[in-house]
Short mmCIF file of C-alpha atoms and ligand atoms in Angstrom, two decimals:
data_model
loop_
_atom_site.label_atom_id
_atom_site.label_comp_id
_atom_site.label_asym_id
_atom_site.label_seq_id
_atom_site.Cartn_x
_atom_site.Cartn_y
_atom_site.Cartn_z
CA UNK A 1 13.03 -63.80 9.84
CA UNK A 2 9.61 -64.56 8.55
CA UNK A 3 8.08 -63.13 11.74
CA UNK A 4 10.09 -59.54 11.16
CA UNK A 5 9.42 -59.65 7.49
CA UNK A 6 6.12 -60.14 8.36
CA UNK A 7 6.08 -56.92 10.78
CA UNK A 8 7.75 -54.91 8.49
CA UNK A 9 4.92 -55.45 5.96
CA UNK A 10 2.39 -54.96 8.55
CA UNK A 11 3.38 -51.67 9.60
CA UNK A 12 2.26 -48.61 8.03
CA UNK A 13 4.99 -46.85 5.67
CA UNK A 14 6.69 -44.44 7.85
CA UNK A 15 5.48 -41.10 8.20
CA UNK A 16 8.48 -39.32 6.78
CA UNK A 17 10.78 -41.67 4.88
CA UNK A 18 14.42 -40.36 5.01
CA UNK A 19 15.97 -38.51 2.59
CA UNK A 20 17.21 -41.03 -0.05
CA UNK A 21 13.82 -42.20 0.19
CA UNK A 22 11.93 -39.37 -1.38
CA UNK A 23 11.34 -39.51 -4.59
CA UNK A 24 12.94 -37.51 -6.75
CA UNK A 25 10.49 -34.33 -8.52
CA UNK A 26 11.70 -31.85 -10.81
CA UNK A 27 8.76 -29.78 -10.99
CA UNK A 28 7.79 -27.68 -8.03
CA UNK A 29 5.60 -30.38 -5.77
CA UNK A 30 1.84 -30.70 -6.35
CA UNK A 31 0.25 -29.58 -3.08
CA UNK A 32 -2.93 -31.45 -3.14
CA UNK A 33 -1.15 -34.55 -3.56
CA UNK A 34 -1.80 -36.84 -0.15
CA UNK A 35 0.40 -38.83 1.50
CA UNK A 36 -1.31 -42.13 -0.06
CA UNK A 37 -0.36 -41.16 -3.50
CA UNK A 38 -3.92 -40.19 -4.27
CA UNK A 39 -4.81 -36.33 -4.40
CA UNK A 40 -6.98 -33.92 -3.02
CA UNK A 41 -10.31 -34.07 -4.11
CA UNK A 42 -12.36 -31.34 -2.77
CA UNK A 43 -12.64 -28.03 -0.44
CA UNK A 44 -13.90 -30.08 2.43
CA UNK A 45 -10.21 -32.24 2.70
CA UNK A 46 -8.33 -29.05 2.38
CA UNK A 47 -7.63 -28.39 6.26
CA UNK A 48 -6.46 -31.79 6.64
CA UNK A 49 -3.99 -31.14 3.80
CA UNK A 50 -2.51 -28.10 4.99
CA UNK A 51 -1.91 -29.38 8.15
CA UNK A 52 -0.23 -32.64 6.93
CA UNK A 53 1.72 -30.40 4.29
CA UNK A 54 3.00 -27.97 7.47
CA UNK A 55 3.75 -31.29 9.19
CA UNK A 56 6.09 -32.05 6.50
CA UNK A 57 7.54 -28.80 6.19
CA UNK A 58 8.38 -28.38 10.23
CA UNK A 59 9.74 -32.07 9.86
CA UNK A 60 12.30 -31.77 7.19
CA UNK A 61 12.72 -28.14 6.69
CA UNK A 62 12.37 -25.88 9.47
CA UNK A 63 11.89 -28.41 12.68
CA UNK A 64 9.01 -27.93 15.25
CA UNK A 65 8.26 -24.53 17.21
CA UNK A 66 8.37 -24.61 20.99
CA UNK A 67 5.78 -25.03 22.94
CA UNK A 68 3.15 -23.05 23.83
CA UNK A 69 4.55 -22.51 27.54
CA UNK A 70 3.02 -20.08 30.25
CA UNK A 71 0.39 -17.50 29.18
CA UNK A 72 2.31 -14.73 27.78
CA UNK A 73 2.34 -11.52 30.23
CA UNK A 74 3.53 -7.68 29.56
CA UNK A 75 5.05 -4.91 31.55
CA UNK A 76 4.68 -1.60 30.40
CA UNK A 77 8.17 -0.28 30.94
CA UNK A 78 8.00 2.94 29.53
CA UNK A 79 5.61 5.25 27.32
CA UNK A 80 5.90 8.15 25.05
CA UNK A 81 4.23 11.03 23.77
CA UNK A 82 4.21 11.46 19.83
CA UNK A 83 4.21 14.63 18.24
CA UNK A 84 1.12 16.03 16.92
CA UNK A 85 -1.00 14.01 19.13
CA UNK A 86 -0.47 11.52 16.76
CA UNK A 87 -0.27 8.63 19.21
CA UNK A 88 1.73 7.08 22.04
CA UNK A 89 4.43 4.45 21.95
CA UNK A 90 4.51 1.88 24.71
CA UNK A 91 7.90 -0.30 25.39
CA UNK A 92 7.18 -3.63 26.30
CA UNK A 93 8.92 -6.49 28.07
CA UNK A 94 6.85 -10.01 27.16
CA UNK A 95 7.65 -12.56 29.36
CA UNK A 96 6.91 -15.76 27.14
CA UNK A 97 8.29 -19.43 27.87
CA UNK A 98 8.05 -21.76 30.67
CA UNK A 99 7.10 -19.66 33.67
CA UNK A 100 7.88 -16.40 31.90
CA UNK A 101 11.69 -16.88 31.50
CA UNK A 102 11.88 -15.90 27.99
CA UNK A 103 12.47 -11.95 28.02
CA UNK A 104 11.67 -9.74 25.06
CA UNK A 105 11.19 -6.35 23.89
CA UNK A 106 8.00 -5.47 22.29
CA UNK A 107 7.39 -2.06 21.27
CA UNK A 108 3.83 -0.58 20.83
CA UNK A 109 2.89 2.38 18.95
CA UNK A 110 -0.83 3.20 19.13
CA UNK A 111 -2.63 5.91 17.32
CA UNK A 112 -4.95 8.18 19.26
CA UNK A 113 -8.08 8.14 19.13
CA UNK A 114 -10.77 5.41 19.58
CA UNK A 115 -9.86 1.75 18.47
CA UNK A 116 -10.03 -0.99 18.22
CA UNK A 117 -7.08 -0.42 15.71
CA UNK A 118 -5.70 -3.16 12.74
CA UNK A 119 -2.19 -4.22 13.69
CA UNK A 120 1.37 -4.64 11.88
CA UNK A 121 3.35 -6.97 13.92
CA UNK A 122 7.35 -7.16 12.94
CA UNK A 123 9.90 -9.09 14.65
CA UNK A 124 12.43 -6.98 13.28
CA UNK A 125 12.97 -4.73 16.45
CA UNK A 126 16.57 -5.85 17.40
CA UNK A 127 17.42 -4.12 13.59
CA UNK A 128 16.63 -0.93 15.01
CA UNK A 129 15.32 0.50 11.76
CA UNK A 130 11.86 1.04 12.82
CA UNK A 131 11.89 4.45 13.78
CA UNK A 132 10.28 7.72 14.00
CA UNK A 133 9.02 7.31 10.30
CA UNK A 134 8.01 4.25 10.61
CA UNK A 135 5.61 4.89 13.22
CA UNK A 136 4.21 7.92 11.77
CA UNK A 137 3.48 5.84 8.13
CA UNK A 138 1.43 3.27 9.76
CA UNK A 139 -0.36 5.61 12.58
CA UNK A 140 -0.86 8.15 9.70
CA UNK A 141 -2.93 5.07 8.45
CA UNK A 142 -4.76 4.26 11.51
CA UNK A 143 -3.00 1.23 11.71
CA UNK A 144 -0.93 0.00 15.34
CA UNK A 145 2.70 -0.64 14.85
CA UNK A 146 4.05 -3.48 17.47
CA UNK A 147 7.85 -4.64 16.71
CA UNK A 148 9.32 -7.09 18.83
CA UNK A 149 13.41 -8.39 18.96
CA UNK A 150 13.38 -11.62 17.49
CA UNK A 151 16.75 -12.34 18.74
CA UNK A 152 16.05 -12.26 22.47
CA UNK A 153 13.27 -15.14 21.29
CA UNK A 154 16.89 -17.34 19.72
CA UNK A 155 19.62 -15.50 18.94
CA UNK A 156 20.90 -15.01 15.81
CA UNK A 157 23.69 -17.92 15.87
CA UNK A 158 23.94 -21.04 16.99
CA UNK A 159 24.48 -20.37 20.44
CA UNK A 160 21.36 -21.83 22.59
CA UNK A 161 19.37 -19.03 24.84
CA UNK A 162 15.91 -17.50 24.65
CA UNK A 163 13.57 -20.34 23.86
CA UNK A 164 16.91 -22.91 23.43
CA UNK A 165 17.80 -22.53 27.34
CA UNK A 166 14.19 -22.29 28.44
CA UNK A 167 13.82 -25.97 26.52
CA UNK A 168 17.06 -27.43 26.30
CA UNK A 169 15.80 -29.98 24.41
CA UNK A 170 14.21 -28.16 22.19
CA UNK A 171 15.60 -28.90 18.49
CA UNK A 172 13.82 -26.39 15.88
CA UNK A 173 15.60 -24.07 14.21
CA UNK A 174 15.60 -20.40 15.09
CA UNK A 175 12.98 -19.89 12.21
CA UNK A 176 10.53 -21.83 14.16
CA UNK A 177 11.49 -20.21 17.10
CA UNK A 178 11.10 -16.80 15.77
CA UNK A 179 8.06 -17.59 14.20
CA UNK A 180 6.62 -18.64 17.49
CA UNK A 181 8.01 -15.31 18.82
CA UNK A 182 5.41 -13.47 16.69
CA UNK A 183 2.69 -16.40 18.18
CA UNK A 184 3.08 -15.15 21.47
CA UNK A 185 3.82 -12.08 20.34
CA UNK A 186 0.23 -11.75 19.00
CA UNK A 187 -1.55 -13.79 22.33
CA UNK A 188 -0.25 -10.56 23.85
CA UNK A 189 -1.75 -7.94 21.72
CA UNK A 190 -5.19 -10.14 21.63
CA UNK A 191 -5.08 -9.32 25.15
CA UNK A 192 -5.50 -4.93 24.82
CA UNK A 193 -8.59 -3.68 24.41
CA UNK A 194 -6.93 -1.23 21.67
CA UNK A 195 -6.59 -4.28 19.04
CA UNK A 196 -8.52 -5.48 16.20
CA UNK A 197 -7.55 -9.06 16.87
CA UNK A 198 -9.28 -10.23 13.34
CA UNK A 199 -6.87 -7.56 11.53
CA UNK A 200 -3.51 -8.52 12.61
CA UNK A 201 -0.78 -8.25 9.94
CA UNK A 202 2.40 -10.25 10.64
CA UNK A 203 5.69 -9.23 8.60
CA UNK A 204 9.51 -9.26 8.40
CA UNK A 205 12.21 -8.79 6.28
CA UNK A 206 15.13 -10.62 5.16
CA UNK A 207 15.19 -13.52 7.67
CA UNK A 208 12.54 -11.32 9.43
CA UNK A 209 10.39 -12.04 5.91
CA UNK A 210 11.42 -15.90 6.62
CA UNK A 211 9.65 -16.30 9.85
CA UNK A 212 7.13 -14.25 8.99
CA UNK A 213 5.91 -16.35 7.07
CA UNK A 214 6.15 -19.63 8.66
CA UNK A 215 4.21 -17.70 11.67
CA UNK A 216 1.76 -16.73 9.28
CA UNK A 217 1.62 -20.53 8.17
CA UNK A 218 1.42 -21.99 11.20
CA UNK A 219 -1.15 -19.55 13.34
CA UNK A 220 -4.49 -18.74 11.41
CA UNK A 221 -5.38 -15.78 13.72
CA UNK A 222 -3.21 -13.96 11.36
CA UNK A 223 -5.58 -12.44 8.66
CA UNK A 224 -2.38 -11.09 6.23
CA UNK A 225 1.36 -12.48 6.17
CA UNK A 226 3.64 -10.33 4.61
CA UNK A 227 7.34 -11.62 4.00
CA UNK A 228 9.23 -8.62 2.68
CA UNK A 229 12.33 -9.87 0.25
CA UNK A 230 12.16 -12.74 2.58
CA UNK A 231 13.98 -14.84 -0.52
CA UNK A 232 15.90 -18.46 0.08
CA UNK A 233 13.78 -20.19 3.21
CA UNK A 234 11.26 -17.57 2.62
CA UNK A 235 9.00 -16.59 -0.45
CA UNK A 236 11.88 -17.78 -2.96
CA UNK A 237 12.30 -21.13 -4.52
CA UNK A 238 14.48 -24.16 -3.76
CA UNK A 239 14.32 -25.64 -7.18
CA UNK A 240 14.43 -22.69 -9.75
CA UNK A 241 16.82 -20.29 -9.26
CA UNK A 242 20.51 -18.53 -11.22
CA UNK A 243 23.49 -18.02 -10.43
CA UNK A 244 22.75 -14.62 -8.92
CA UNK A 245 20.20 -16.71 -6.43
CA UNK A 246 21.23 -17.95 -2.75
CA UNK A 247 20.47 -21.38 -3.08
CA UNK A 248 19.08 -24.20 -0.20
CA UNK A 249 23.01 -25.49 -0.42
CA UNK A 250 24.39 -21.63 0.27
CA UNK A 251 22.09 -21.02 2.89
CA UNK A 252 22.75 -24.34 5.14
CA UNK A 253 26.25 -23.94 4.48
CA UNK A 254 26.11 -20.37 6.12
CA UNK A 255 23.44 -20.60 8.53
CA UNK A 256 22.58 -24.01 9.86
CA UNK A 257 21.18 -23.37 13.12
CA UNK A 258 18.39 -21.44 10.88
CA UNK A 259 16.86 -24.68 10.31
CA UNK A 260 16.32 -28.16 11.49
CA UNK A 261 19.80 -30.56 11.23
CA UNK A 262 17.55 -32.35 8.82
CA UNK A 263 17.15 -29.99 6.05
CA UNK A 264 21.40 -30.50 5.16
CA UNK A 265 20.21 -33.94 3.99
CA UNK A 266 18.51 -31.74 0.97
CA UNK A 267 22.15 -29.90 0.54
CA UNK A 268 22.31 -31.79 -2.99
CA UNK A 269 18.95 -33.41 -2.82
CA UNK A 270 16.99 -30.32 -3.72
CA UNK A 271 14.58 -31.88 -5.79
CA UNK A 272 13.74 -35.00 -3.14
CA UNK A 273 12.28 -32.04 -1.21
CA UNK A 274 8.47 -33.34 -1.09
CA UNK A 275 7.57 -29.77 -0.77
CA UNK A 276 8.84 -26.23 -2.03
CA UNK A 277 8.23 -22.79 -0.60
CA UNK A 278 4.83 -22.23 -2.64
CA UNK A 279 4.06 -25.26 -0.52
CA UNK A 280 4.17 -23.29 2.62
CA UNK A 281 2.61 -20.07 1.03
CA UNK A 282 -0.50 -22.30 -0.08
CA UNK A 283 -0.80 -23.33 3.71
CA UNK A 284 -2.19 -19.54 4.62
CA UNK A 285 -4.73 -20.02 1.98
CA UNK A 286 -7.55 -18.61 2.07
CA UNK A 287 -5.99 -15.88 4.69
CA UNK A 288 -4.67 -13.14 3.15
CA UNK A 289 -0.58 -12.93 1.52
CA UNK A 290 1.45 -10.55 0.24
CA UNK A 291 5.01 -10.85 -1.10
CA UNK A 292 6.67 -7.67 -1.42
CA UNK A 293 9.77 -8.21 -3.17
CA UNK A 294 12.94 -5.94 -4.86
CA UNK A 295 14.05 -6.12 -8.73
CA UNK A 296 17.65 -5.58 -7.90
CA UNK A 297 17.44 -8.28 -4.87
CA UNK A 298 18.81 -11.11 -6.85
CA UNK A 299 20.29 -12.89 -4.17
CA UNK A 300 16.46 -13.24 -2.74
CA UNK A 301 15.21 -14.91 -5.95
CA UNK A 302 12.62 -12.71 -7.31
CA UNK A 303 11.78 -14.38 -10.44
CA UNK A 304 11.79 -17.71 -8.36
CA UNK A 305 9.58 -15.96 -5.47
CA UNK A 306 7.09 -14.99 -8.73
CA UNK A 307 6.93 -18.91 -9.53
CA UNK A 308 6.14 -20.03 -5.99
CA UNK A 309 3.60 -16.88 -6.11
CA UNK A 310 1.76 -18.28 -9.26
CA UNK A 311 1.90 -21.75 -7.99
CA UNK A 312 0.17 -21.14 -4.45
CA UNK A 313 -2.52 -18.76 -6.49
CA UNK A 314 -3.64 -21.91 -7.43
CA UNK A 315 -5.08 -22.89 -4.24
CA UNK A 316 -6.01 -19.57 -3.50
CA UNK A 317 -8.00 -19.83 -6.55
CA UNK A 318 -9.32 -23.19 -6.02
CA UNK A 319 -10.22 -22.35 -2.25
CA UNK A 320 -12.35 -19.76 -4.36
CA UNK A 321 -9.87 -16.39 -2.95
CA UNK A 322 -7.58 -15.51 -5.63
CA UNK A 323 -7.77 -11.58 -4.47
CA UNK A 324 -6.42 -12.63 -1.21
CA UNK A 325 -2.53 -13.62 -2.87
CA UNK A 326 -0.92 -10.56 -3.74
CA UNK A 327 3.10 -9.57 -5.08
CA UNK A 328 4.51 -6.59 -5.57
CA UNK A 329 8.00 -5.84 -7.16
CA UNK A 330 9.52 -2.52 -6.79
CA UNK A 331 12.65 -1.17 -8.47
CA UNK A 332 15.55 -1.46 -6.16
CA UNK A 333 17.96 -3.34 -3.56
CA UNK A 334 17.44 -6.00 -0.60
CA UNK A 335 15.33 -3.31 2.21
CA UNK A 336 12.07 -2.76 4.03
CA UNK A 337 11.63 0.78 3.29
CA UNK A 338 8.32 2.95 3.75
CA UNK A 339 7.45 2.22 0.01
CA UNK A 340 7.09 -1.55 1.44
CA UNK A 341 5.39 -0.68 4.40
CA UNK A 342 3.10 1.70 1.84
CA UNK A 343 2.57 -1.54 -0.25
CA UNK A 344 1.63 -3.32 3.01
CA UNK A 345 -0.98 -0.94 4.37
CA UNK A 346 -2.69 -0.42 0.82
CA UNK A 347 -2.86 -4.60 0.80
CA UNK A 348 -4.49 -4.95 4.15
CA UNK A 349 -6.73 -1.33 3.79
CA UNK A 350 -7.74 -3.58 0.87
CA UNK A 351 -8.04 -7.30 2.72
CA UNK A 352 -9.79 -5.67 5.80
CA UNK A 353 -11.94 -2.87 4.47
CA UNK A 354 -12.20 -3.81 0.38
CA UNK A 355 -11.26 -0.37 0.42
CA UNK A 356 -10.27 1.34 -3.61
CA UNK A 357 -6.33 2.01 -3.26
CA UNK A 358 -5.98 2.84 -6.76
CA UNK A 359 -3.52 -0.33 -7.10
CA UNK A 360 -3.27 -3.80 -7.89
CA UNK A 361 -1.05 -6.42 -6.34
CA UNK A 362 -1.14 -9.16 -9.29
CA UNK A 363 1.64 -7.31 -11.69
CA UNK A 364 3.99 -9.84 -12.81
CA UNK A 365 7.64 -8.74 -12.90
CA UNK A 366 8.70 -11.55 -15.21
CA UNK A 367 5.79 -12.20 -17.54
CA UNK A 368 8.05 -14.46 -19.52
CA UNK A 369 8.53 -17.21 -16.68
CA UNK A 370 8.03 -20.47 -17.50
CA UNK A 371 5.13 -22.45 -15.92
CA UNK A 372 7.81 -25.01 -13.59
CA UNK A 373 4.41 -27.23 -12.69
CA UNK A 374 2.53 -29.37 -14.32
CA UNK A 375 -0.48 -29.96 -12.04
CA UNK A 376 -3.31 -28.54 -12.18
CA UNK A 377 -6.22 -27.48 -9.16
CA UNK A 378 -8.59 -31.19 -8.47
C1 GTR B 1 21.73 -12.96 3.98
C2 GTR B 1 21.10 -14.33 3.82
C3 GTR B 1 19.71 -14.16 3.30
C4 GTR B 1 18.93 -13.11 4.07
C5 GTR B 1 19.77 -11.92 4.50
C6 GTR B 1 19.13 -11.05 5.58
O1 GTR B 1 23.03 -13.00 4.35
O2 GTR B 1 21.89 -15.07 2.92
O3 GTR B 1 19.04 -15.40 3.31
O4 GTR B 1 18.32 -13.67 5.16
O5 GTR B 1 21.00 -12.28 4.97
O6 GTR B 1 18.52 -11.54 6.52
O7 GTR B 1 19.31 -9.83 5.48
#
């Protein structure tokens, strides 16, 4: 008795106490408080947080991405002229995963002319909304447009291929997965001579937005991550929401296999969360963000994605790059139209060439929000 007493004192506190073991915060979670109850005290410990804080996030939240697996390799399967002489567009098949066996489409538009060019990465390609337009907005811009289908990385339910049948015991949900879809996704392009691998922009919308940015979070060769109306699991907010708002219960209830089994434990536990979303927004700090959000998107949270925004700008600020944390609300419903992708391209001609867009990307849509934190920067 003694003796087990005795090794239960002598071991270190587990590294993620269970649910009913968190304590219980109200206020969204200071991020420079440590493990050891003591906090952050200067620049120099900040990698060491962020990775702990991911750590936490990928443990209760999301669950761990897959491996790396076998260099990523692509066949050119077919190529396009666009009009104008605007550019080509290249389709793709990665083959990602142990040995290759994870399939998916990747599709490459290119401006003409001599690159190295910047690059927006999607993973929204199985949508099929990225057409014609699309491509000519961000070639128009001198910008690369790669999209790749997301669902051939996990599908989009909780049936288990891509990534799930490649690792059967793989347990993350299909946000990790996805987000280490736009991981390989970008070992790829780092491998053509056209791409500016220090400008790569990573974005999504919707669940696309979600991923996003977690990839964003998790890979630092990404210099901007740019969730579009990427809401509950994305750029929202567990604790503050209305009644308009999908909420952490809502979205577990409907789509489990988006995260790991673990996060239902926070079903009604919100607030023993250790973390909330600005948690994983301050973990791409001091790379470049931008939340791109809709006023008529309530279900996405927007005044609750302008709290998390305010709350990460204050490690951007402390880490000495508040420029680099941008929003931007436009009028109307849940999409990712060209005025998003507009929004985007202005943000990173800004973040990549400090070039003068005529715009700002620090308007508040809810100047009236309360402050839902009480700590300040160490
Ligand atoms: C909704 C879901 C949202 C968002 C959206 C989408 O049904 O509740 O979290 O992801 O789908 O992806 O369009």
């Amino acid at each position: 008795m003694l003796f087990a007493l005795m090794m239960v004192c002598a071991g270190a506190p587990p590294a993620f106490p269970s649910v009913d073991r968190l304590p219980v915060v109200a206020e969204l979670p200071d991020p420079f408080l440590k493990a050891d109850g003591t906090r952050v005290r200067s620049r120099r410990e900040w990698p060491a947080q962020r990775k702990r804080l991911l750590e936490a996030i990928l443990h209760y939240q999301y669950g761990p991405l897959p491996p790396k697996g076998s260099k990523v390799a692509g066949a050119v399967t077919a190529v396009r002229d666009l009009p104008d002489g605007l550019g080509e567009v290249r389709d793709v098949e990665l083959s990602m995963g142990p040995r290759g066996v994870v399939k998916v489409r990747l599709m490459l538009a290119i401006p003409a002319g001599k690159g190295p060019f910047p690059v927006i990465l999607d993973g929204d390609l199985g949508w099929d909304r990225l057409n014609d337009a699309f491509i000519k907005a961000v070639l128009g811009r001198g910008y690369i447009l790669a999209a790749f289908n997301r669902e051939q990385v996990g599908p989009d339910s909780a049936e288990r291929k891509g990534v799930y049948e490649a690792w059967p015991d793989y347990d993350g949900g299909r946000l990790s997965a996805w987000a280490w879809g736009f991981h390989r996704a970008l070992d790829f392009l780092l491998t053509l001579p056209e791409v500016d691998g220090k400008r790569v922009a990573a974005t999504g919308h919707s669940r696309g937005g979600k991923c996003a940015l977690l990839a964003g979070a998790t890979d630092q060769r990404f210099a901007v991550t740019a969730p579009n109306n990427s809401g509950c699991g994305g750029a929202g907010n567990y604790r503050f929401f209305d009644d308009k708002c999908e909420t952490l219960e809502a979205i577990v209830r409907r789509f489990p296999y988006w995260f790991h089994a673990r996060f239902a434990g926070f079903m009604d536990n919100v607030q023993r969360l250790p973390f909330d979303q600005h948690t994983l927004k301050a973990c791409v700090a001091p790379r470049a963000l931008i939340t791109t959000e809709a006023l008529g998107d309530l279900w996405a949270n927007p005044q609750g994605t302008q709290q998390t925004h305010l709350a990460a700008r204050e490690v951007y600020e402390w880490l000495g790059a508040p420029g680099r944390i941008g929003i931007h609300f436009r009028p109307g419903k849940h999409e990712h139209g060209l005025q998003d992708f507009e929004t985007l391209l202005d943000f990173c001609d800004v973040q990549f060439y400090g070039k003068a867009v005529g715009r700002r990307f620090d308007a508040l849509a809810f100047p009236n929000a309360p402050r839902v934190w009480d700590w300040k920067a160490p």
